Amino acid sequence: MVENIVILTGAGISAESGLGTFRDADGLWSEYDLEDVATPEGFARDPALVHRFYNARRANCLSAAPNAAHEALARLETEWLGNVTIITQNIDDLHERAGSRSVIHIHGELLRALCAACDHRWDAPPKMSPGLLCPACNIGKTRPDVVWFGEIPYHLERIEAELHRADLFVAIGTSGTVYPAAGYVAAAQAAGARALEITLEPSAVSDLFDETCHGPATTLVPAWADMLLAQT
Ligand code: APR
């Protein structure tokens, strides 16, 4: 019996809200070099460039709205008799704006700022810039509260516990190329979960899933959630 549903989401779930994915043909990594804008070394080299990149993404995020896939997951969380937990690699807040409450941001949040000097976190202003002072320690070593390549993702212990208790693991809109998230299907299955993939194109780890469904998230996710809720 399915009680605990753990859902891993990636950039593909926000694509139809107008936010770019990373590795699709027109993705962000075809326009930017990830070494420049998504590594601690890139930030040390050119913080203004990195802030410009995240400022643009923050503006996109603020002007975007949750789509039918985000909304279906929020409804599932409300109506499902067991637990629904979302682990998202996305730094946007579209799950929260759709109404999801149990959301774990493994790669941090675009709308939060982090002080590299004292670890204080606060709501990011729409535009960040080098030298922006931390409201707690007044030192100008602030950065977006996002996890860059080479840094340790957030909430790993909590995620491990969620994967361990999952009965059903569903990956939505992720290419399965970035670890540790790409390894979660195997971890959930090892703990006894069935696994379903919903992506536009098969991911790099598609073969591991018990079931796969390929097409746009705004069509497939509401249909899947309706089907699941109809069984209860
Ligand atoms: N509906 C469903 N899936 C979609 C849609 C859509 N409308 N559009 C694209 N996709 C799928 C693609 O088929 C692909 O599998 O979404 C996936 C997007 O993959 P990536 O761009 O690699 O995004 P993601 O897997 O979230 O990337 C992981 O990489 O660069 C880092 O930190 C960044 O969190 C990100 C991580």
Short mmCIF file of C-alpha atoms and ligand atoms in Angstrom, two decimals:
data_model
loop_
_atom_site.label_atom_id
_atom_site.label_comp_id
_atom_site.label_asym_id
_atom_site.label_seq_id
_atom_site.Cartn_x
_atom_site.Cartn_y
_atom_site.Cartn_z
CA MET A 1 0.00 0.00 0.00
CA VAL A 2 1.25 3.47 -0.85
CA GLU A 3 1.38 5.81 2.13
CA ASN A 4 4.46 7.95 1.70
CA ILE A 5 5.05 9.64 -1.64
CA VAL A 6 8.39 11.36 -2.23
CA ILE A 7 8.61 13.56 -5.31
CA LEU A 8 11.87 14.85 -6.77
CA THR A 9 11.45 17.84 -9.06
CA GLY A 10 13.83 19.56 -11.45
CA ALA A 11 13.84 22.46 -13.86
CA GLY A 12 11.40 20.71 -16.24
CA ILE A 13 8.46 21.25 -13.87
CA SER A 14 8.95 25.03 -14.07
CA ALA A 15 9.67 25.11 -17.82
CA GLU A 16 6.04 25.72 -18.76
CA SER A 17 5.96 28.62 -16.28
CA GLY A 18 8.59 30.25 -18.49
CA LEU A 19 11.69 29.47 -16.41
CA GLY A 20 14.58 28.03 -18.42
CA THR A 21 15.90 24.53 -17.87
CA PHE A 22 19.66 23.89 -17.83
CA ARG A 23 20.47 21.11 -20.27
CA ASP A 24 17.76 21.23 -22.92
CA ALA A 25 18.86 22.60 -26.33
CA ASP A 26 17.97 26.20 -25.36
CA GLY A 27 18.89 25.67 -21.69
CA LEU A 28 20.79 28.07 -19.42
CA TRP A 29 24.03 26.08 -19.75
CA SER A 30 24.05 26.69 -23.50
CA GLU A 31 24.01 30.44 -22.82
CA TYR A 32 26.25 30.63 -19.73
CA ASP A 33 29.34 28.75 -18.60
CA LEU A 34 28.37 27.03 -15.36
CA GLU A 35 31.99 27.36 -14.15
CA ASP A 36 31.55 31.15 -14.30
CA VAL A 37 28.16 31.52 -12.62
CA ALA A 38 27.56 28.40 -10.53
CA THR A 39 30.82 27.65 -8.70
CA PRO A 40 32.50 29.28 -5.66
CA GLU A 41 35.55 29.89 -7.87
CA GLY A 42 33.44 31.75 -10.44
CA PHE A 43 31.97 33.92 -7.66
CA ALA A 44 35.45 34.69 -6.29
CA ARG A 45 36.62 35.66 -9.81
CA ASP A 46 33.69 37.85 -10.81
CA PRO A 47 31.00 38.38 -8.16
CA ALA A 48 29.27 41.10 -10.22
CA LEU A 49 28.69 38.65 -13.10
CA VAL A 50 27.31 36.00 -10.74
CA HIS A 51 24.98 38.51 -9.07
CA ARG A 52 23.77 39.68 -12.50
CA PHE A 53 23.00 36.06 -13.44
CA TYR A 54 20.99 35.41 -10.26
CA ASN A 55 19.35 38.86 -10.33
CA ALA A 56 18.02 38.04 -13.81
CA ARG A 57 16.81 34.65 -12.66
CA ARG A 58 15.20 36.19 -9.56
CA ALA A 59 13.35 38.68 -11.77
CA ASN A 60 12.15 35.82 -14.02
CA CYS A 61 11.02 33.86 -11.00
CA LEU A 62 9.09 36.80 -9.54
CA SER A 63 7.28 37.38 -12.83
CA ALA A 64 6.42 33.67 -13.31
CA ALA A 65 3.40 31.85 -11.93
CA PRO A 66 3.00 28.24 -10.81
CA ASN A 67 1.62 25.98 -13.54
CA ALA A 68 -0.82 23.06 -13.54
CA ALA A 69 1.92 20.61 -12.51
CA HIS A 70 2.90 22.62 -9.39
CA GLU A 71 -0.80 23.00 -8.57
CA ALA A 72 -1.48 19.28 -8.97
CA LEU A 73 1.31 18.43 -6.50
CA ALA A 74 -0.07 20.92 -3.97
CA ARG A 75 -3.54 19.37 -4.33
CA LEU A 76 -2.06 15.89 -3.93
CA GLU A 77 -0.42 16.96 -0.67
CA THR A 78 -3.73 18.31 0.64
CA GLU A 79 -5.93 15.42 -0.45
CA TRP A 80 -3.66 12.39 -0.09
CA LEU A 81 -4.28 10.50 3.15
CA GLY A 82 -0.58 9.69 3.60
CA ASN A 83 2.45 11.97 3.33
CA VAL A 84 3.62 13.84 0.26
CA THR A 85 7.08 15.37 0.36
CA ILE A 86 8.70 17.34 -2.44
CA ILE A 87 12.48 17.39 -2.76
CA THR A 88 13.25 20.06 -5.32
CA GLN A 89 16.47 20.91 -7.10
CA ASN A 90 14.80 24.14 -8.19
CA ILE A 91 15.70 27.40 -6.53
CA ASP A 92 12.41 29.07 -7.56
CA ASP A 93 9.46 29.26 -5.14
CA LEU A 94 6.74 28.01 -7.49
CA HIS A 95 5.94 24.92 -5.39
CA GLU A 96 5.33 27.13 -2.34
CA ARG A 97 3.27 29.63 -4.34
CA ALA A 98 1.13 26.76 -5.65
CA GLY A 99 0.41 25.82 -2.02
CA SER A 100 2.83 22.95 -1.31
CA ARG A 101 4.00 23.00 2.31
CA SER A 102 6.40 20.10 2.56
CA VAL A 103 9.14 21.29 0.21
CA ILE A 104 12.85 20.62 0.69
CA HIS A 105 15.19 22.83 -1.36
CA ILE A 106 18.30 20.74 -1.88
CA HIS A 107 20.00 23.47 -3.95
CA GLY A 108 18.87 26.46 -1.87
CA GLU A 109 16.53 29.33 -2.71
CA LEU A 110 16.86 32.20 -5.13
CA LEU A 111 14.78 34.49 -2.92
CA ARG A 112 17.12 34.10 0.07
CA ALA A 113 20.50 35.66 0.76
CA LEU A 114 23.36 34.10 2.73
CA CYS A 115 26.23 35.78 4.56
CA ALA A 116 29.45 33.92 3.85
CA ALA A 117 30.99 35.54 6.96
CA CYS A 118 28.43 34.63 9.65
CA ASP A 119 25.97 32.21 7.91
CA HIS A 120 23.00 34.51 8.55
CA ARG A 121 20.15 34.05 6.03
CA TRP A 122 17.46 36.57 5.10
CA ASP A 123 15.07 37.46 2.27
CA ALA A 124 17.14 38.56 -0.72
CA PRO A 125 16.45 41.99 -2.19
CA PRO A 126 15.38 41.86 -5.87
CA LYS A 127 18.89 42.92 -6.88
CA MET A 128 22.01 41.81 -5.04
CA SER A 129 25.45 43.25 -5.71
CA PRO A 130 29.03 42.74 -4.49
CA GLY A 131 29.57 44.37 -1.09
CA LEU A 132 25.91 44.19 -0.02
CA LEU A 133 26.08 44.28 3.78
CA CYS A 134 24.78 41.45 5.95
CA PRO A 135 22.03 42.79 8.27
CA ALA A 136 23.40 40.66 11.14
CA CYS A 137 27.20 41.20 11.07
CA ASN A 138 27.47 44.20 8.72
CA ILE A 139 30.17 42.52 6.62
CA GLY A 140 29.91 42.72 2.84
CA LYS A 141 30.35 39.01 2.05
CA THR A 142 26.83 38.23 0.96
CA ARG A 143 25.78 35.80 -1.77
CA PRO A 144 22.61 34.16 -3.05
CA ASP A 145 21.59 31.28 -0.76
CA VAL A 146 22.04 28.71 -3.49
CA VAL A 147 24.24 25.62 -3.67
CA TRP A 148 26.95 25.83 -6.32
CA PHE A 149 28.83 22.98 -8.00
CA GLY A 150 31.48 21.76 -5.57
CA GLU A 151 29.38 22.71 -2.50
CA ILE A 152 27.45 20.37 -0.24
CA PRO A 153 23.69 20.27 -0.99
CA TYR A 154 21.30 21.19 1.84
CA HIS A 155 19.15 18.94 4.07
CA LEU A 156 20.88 15.67 3.15
CA GLU A 157 19.99 13.84 6.38
CA ARG A 158 16.32 14.79 6.16
CA ILE A 159 16.25 13.70 2.51
CA GLU A 160 17.82 10.35 3.35
CA ALA A 161 15.11 9.76 5.97
CA GLU A 162 12.36 10.69 3.48
CA LEU A 163 13.78 8.34 0.82
CA HIS A 164 14.01 5.57 3.37
CA ARG A 165 10.32 5.76 4.25
CA ALA A 166 9.08 6.28 0.66
CA ASP A 167 6.58 3.80 -0.80
CA LEU A 168 6.43 5.65 -4.10
CA PHE A 169 9.22 7.81 -5.56
CA VAL A 170 8.39 10.09 -8.48
CA ALA A 171 10.96 12.15 -10.43
CA ILE A 172 9.49 15.02 -12.44
CA GLY A 173 11.35 17.22 -14.94
CA THR A 174 14.91 16.33 -14.07
CA SER A 175 17.61 15.06 -16.42
CA GLY A 176 19.16 12.72 -13.82
CA THR A 177 22.64 14.07 -14.42
CA VAL A 178 23.41 15.90 -11.17
CA TYR A 179 24.17 13.98 -7.99
CA PRO A 180 23.18 13.34 -5.27
CA ALA A 181 19.62 13.86 -6.64
CA ALA A 182 20.24 11.55 -9.62
CA GLY A 183 20.97 8.77 -7.12
CA TYR A 184 17.69 9.13 -5.22
CA VAL A 185 15.76 6.72 -7.46
CA ALA A 186 18.17 3.91 -6.58
CA ALA A 187 18.17 4.85 -2.88
CA ALA A 188 14.36 4.89 -2.71
CA GLN A 189 14.10 1.57 -4.55
CA ALA A 190 16.70 -0.01 -2.26
CA ALA A 191 14.46 1.01 0.65
CA GLY A 192 11.46 -0.66 -1.03
CA ALA A 193 9.78 2.11 -3.07
CA ARG A 194 8.37 1.84 -6.57
CA ALA A 195 9.64 4.54 -8.89
CA LEU A 196 7.98 6.58 -11.63
CA GLU A 197 9.65 9.08 -13.95
CA ILE A 198 7.74 11.95 -15.61
CA THR A 199 9.90 14.00 -17.99
CA LEU A 200 9.69 15.43 -21.49
CA GLU A 201 12.54 13.21 -22.65
CA PRO A 202 13.97 10.09 -20.97
CA SER A 203 16.53 11.07 -18.32
CA ALA A 204 20.03 9.67 -17.91
CA VAL A 205 18.68 7.27 -15.28
CA SER A 206 15.34 6.37 -16.96
CA ASP A 207 16.25 2.69 -17.14
CA LEU A 208 16.19 2.41 -13.35
CA PHE A 209 12.54 3.43 -12.97
CA ASP A 210 9.73 0.88 -12.70
CA GLU A 211 7.57 3.09 -14.90
CA THR A 212 8.25 6.08 -17.16
CA CYS A 213 5.94 8.62 -18.73
CA HIS A 214 7.28 11.13 -21.26
CA GLY A 215 5.57 14.39 -22.15
CA PRO A 216 4.88 17.87 -20.74
CA ALA A 217 4.56 18.10 -16.97
CA THR A 218 1.45 20.32 -17.13
CA THR A 219 -0.44 17.47 -18.83
CA LEU A 220 1.08 14.39 -17.23
CA VAL A 221 1.37 15.48 -13.60
CA PRO A 222 -2.30 16.52 -13.11
CA ALA A 223 -3.43 13.29 -14.85
CA TRP A 224 -1.19 11.18 -12.61
CA ALA A 225 -2.32 12.99 -9.43
CA ASP A 226 -6.01 12.57 -10.42
CA MET A 227 -5.46 8.88 -11.08
CA LEU A 228 -3.79 8.40 -7.70
CA LEU A 229 -6.46 10.33 -5.80
CA ALA A 230 -9.23 8.40 -7.60
CA GLN A 231 -7.81 5.17 -6.10
CA THR A 232 -8.15 6.34 -2.50
N1 APR B 1 7.72 18.88 -18.76
C1 APR B 1 8.42 17.86 -18.21
N2 APR B 1 9.76 17.75 -18.29
C2 APR B 1 10.42 18.71 -18.96
C3 APR B 1 9.76 19.81 -19.58
C4 APR B 1 8.34 19.87 -19.45
N3 APR B 1 7.64 20.85 -20.00
N4 APR B 1 10.70 20.57 -20.19
C5 APR B 1 11.88 19.99 -19.96
N5 APR B 1 11.73 18.85 -19.24
C6 APR B 1 12.73 17.90 -18.73
C7 APR B 1 13.83 17.60 -19.72
O1 APR B 1 13.46 16.49 -20.54
C8 APR B 1 14.98 17.25 -18.76
O2 APR B 1 14.92 15.88 -18.42
O3 APR B 1 13.33 18.51 -17.63
C9 APR B 1 14.68 18.06 -17.51
C10 APR B 1 15.54 19.28 -17.31
O4 APR B 1 16.87 18.86 -17.03
P1 APR B 1 17.98 19.88 -16.54
O5 APR B 1 17.93 21.10 -17.38
O6 APR B 1 19.26 19.14 -16.47
O7 APR B 1 17.47 20.32 -15.07
P2 APR B 1 17.69 19.57 -13.68
O8 APR B 1 17.65 18.10 -13.84
O9 APR B 1 16.74 20.20 -12.73
O10 APR B 1 19.15 20.03 -13.32
C11 APR B 1 19.70 19.63 -12.08
O11 APR B 1 21.62 20.98 -12.44
O12 APR B 1 22.63 22.89 -13.20
C12 APR B 1 22.14 22.25 -12.11
O13 APR B 1 21.64 23.21 -10.07
C13 APR B 1 21.09 23.00 -11.35
O14 APR B 1 19.30 22.08 -10.02
C14 APR B 1 19.94 22.03 -11.29
C15 APR B 1 20.59 20.70 -11.53
#
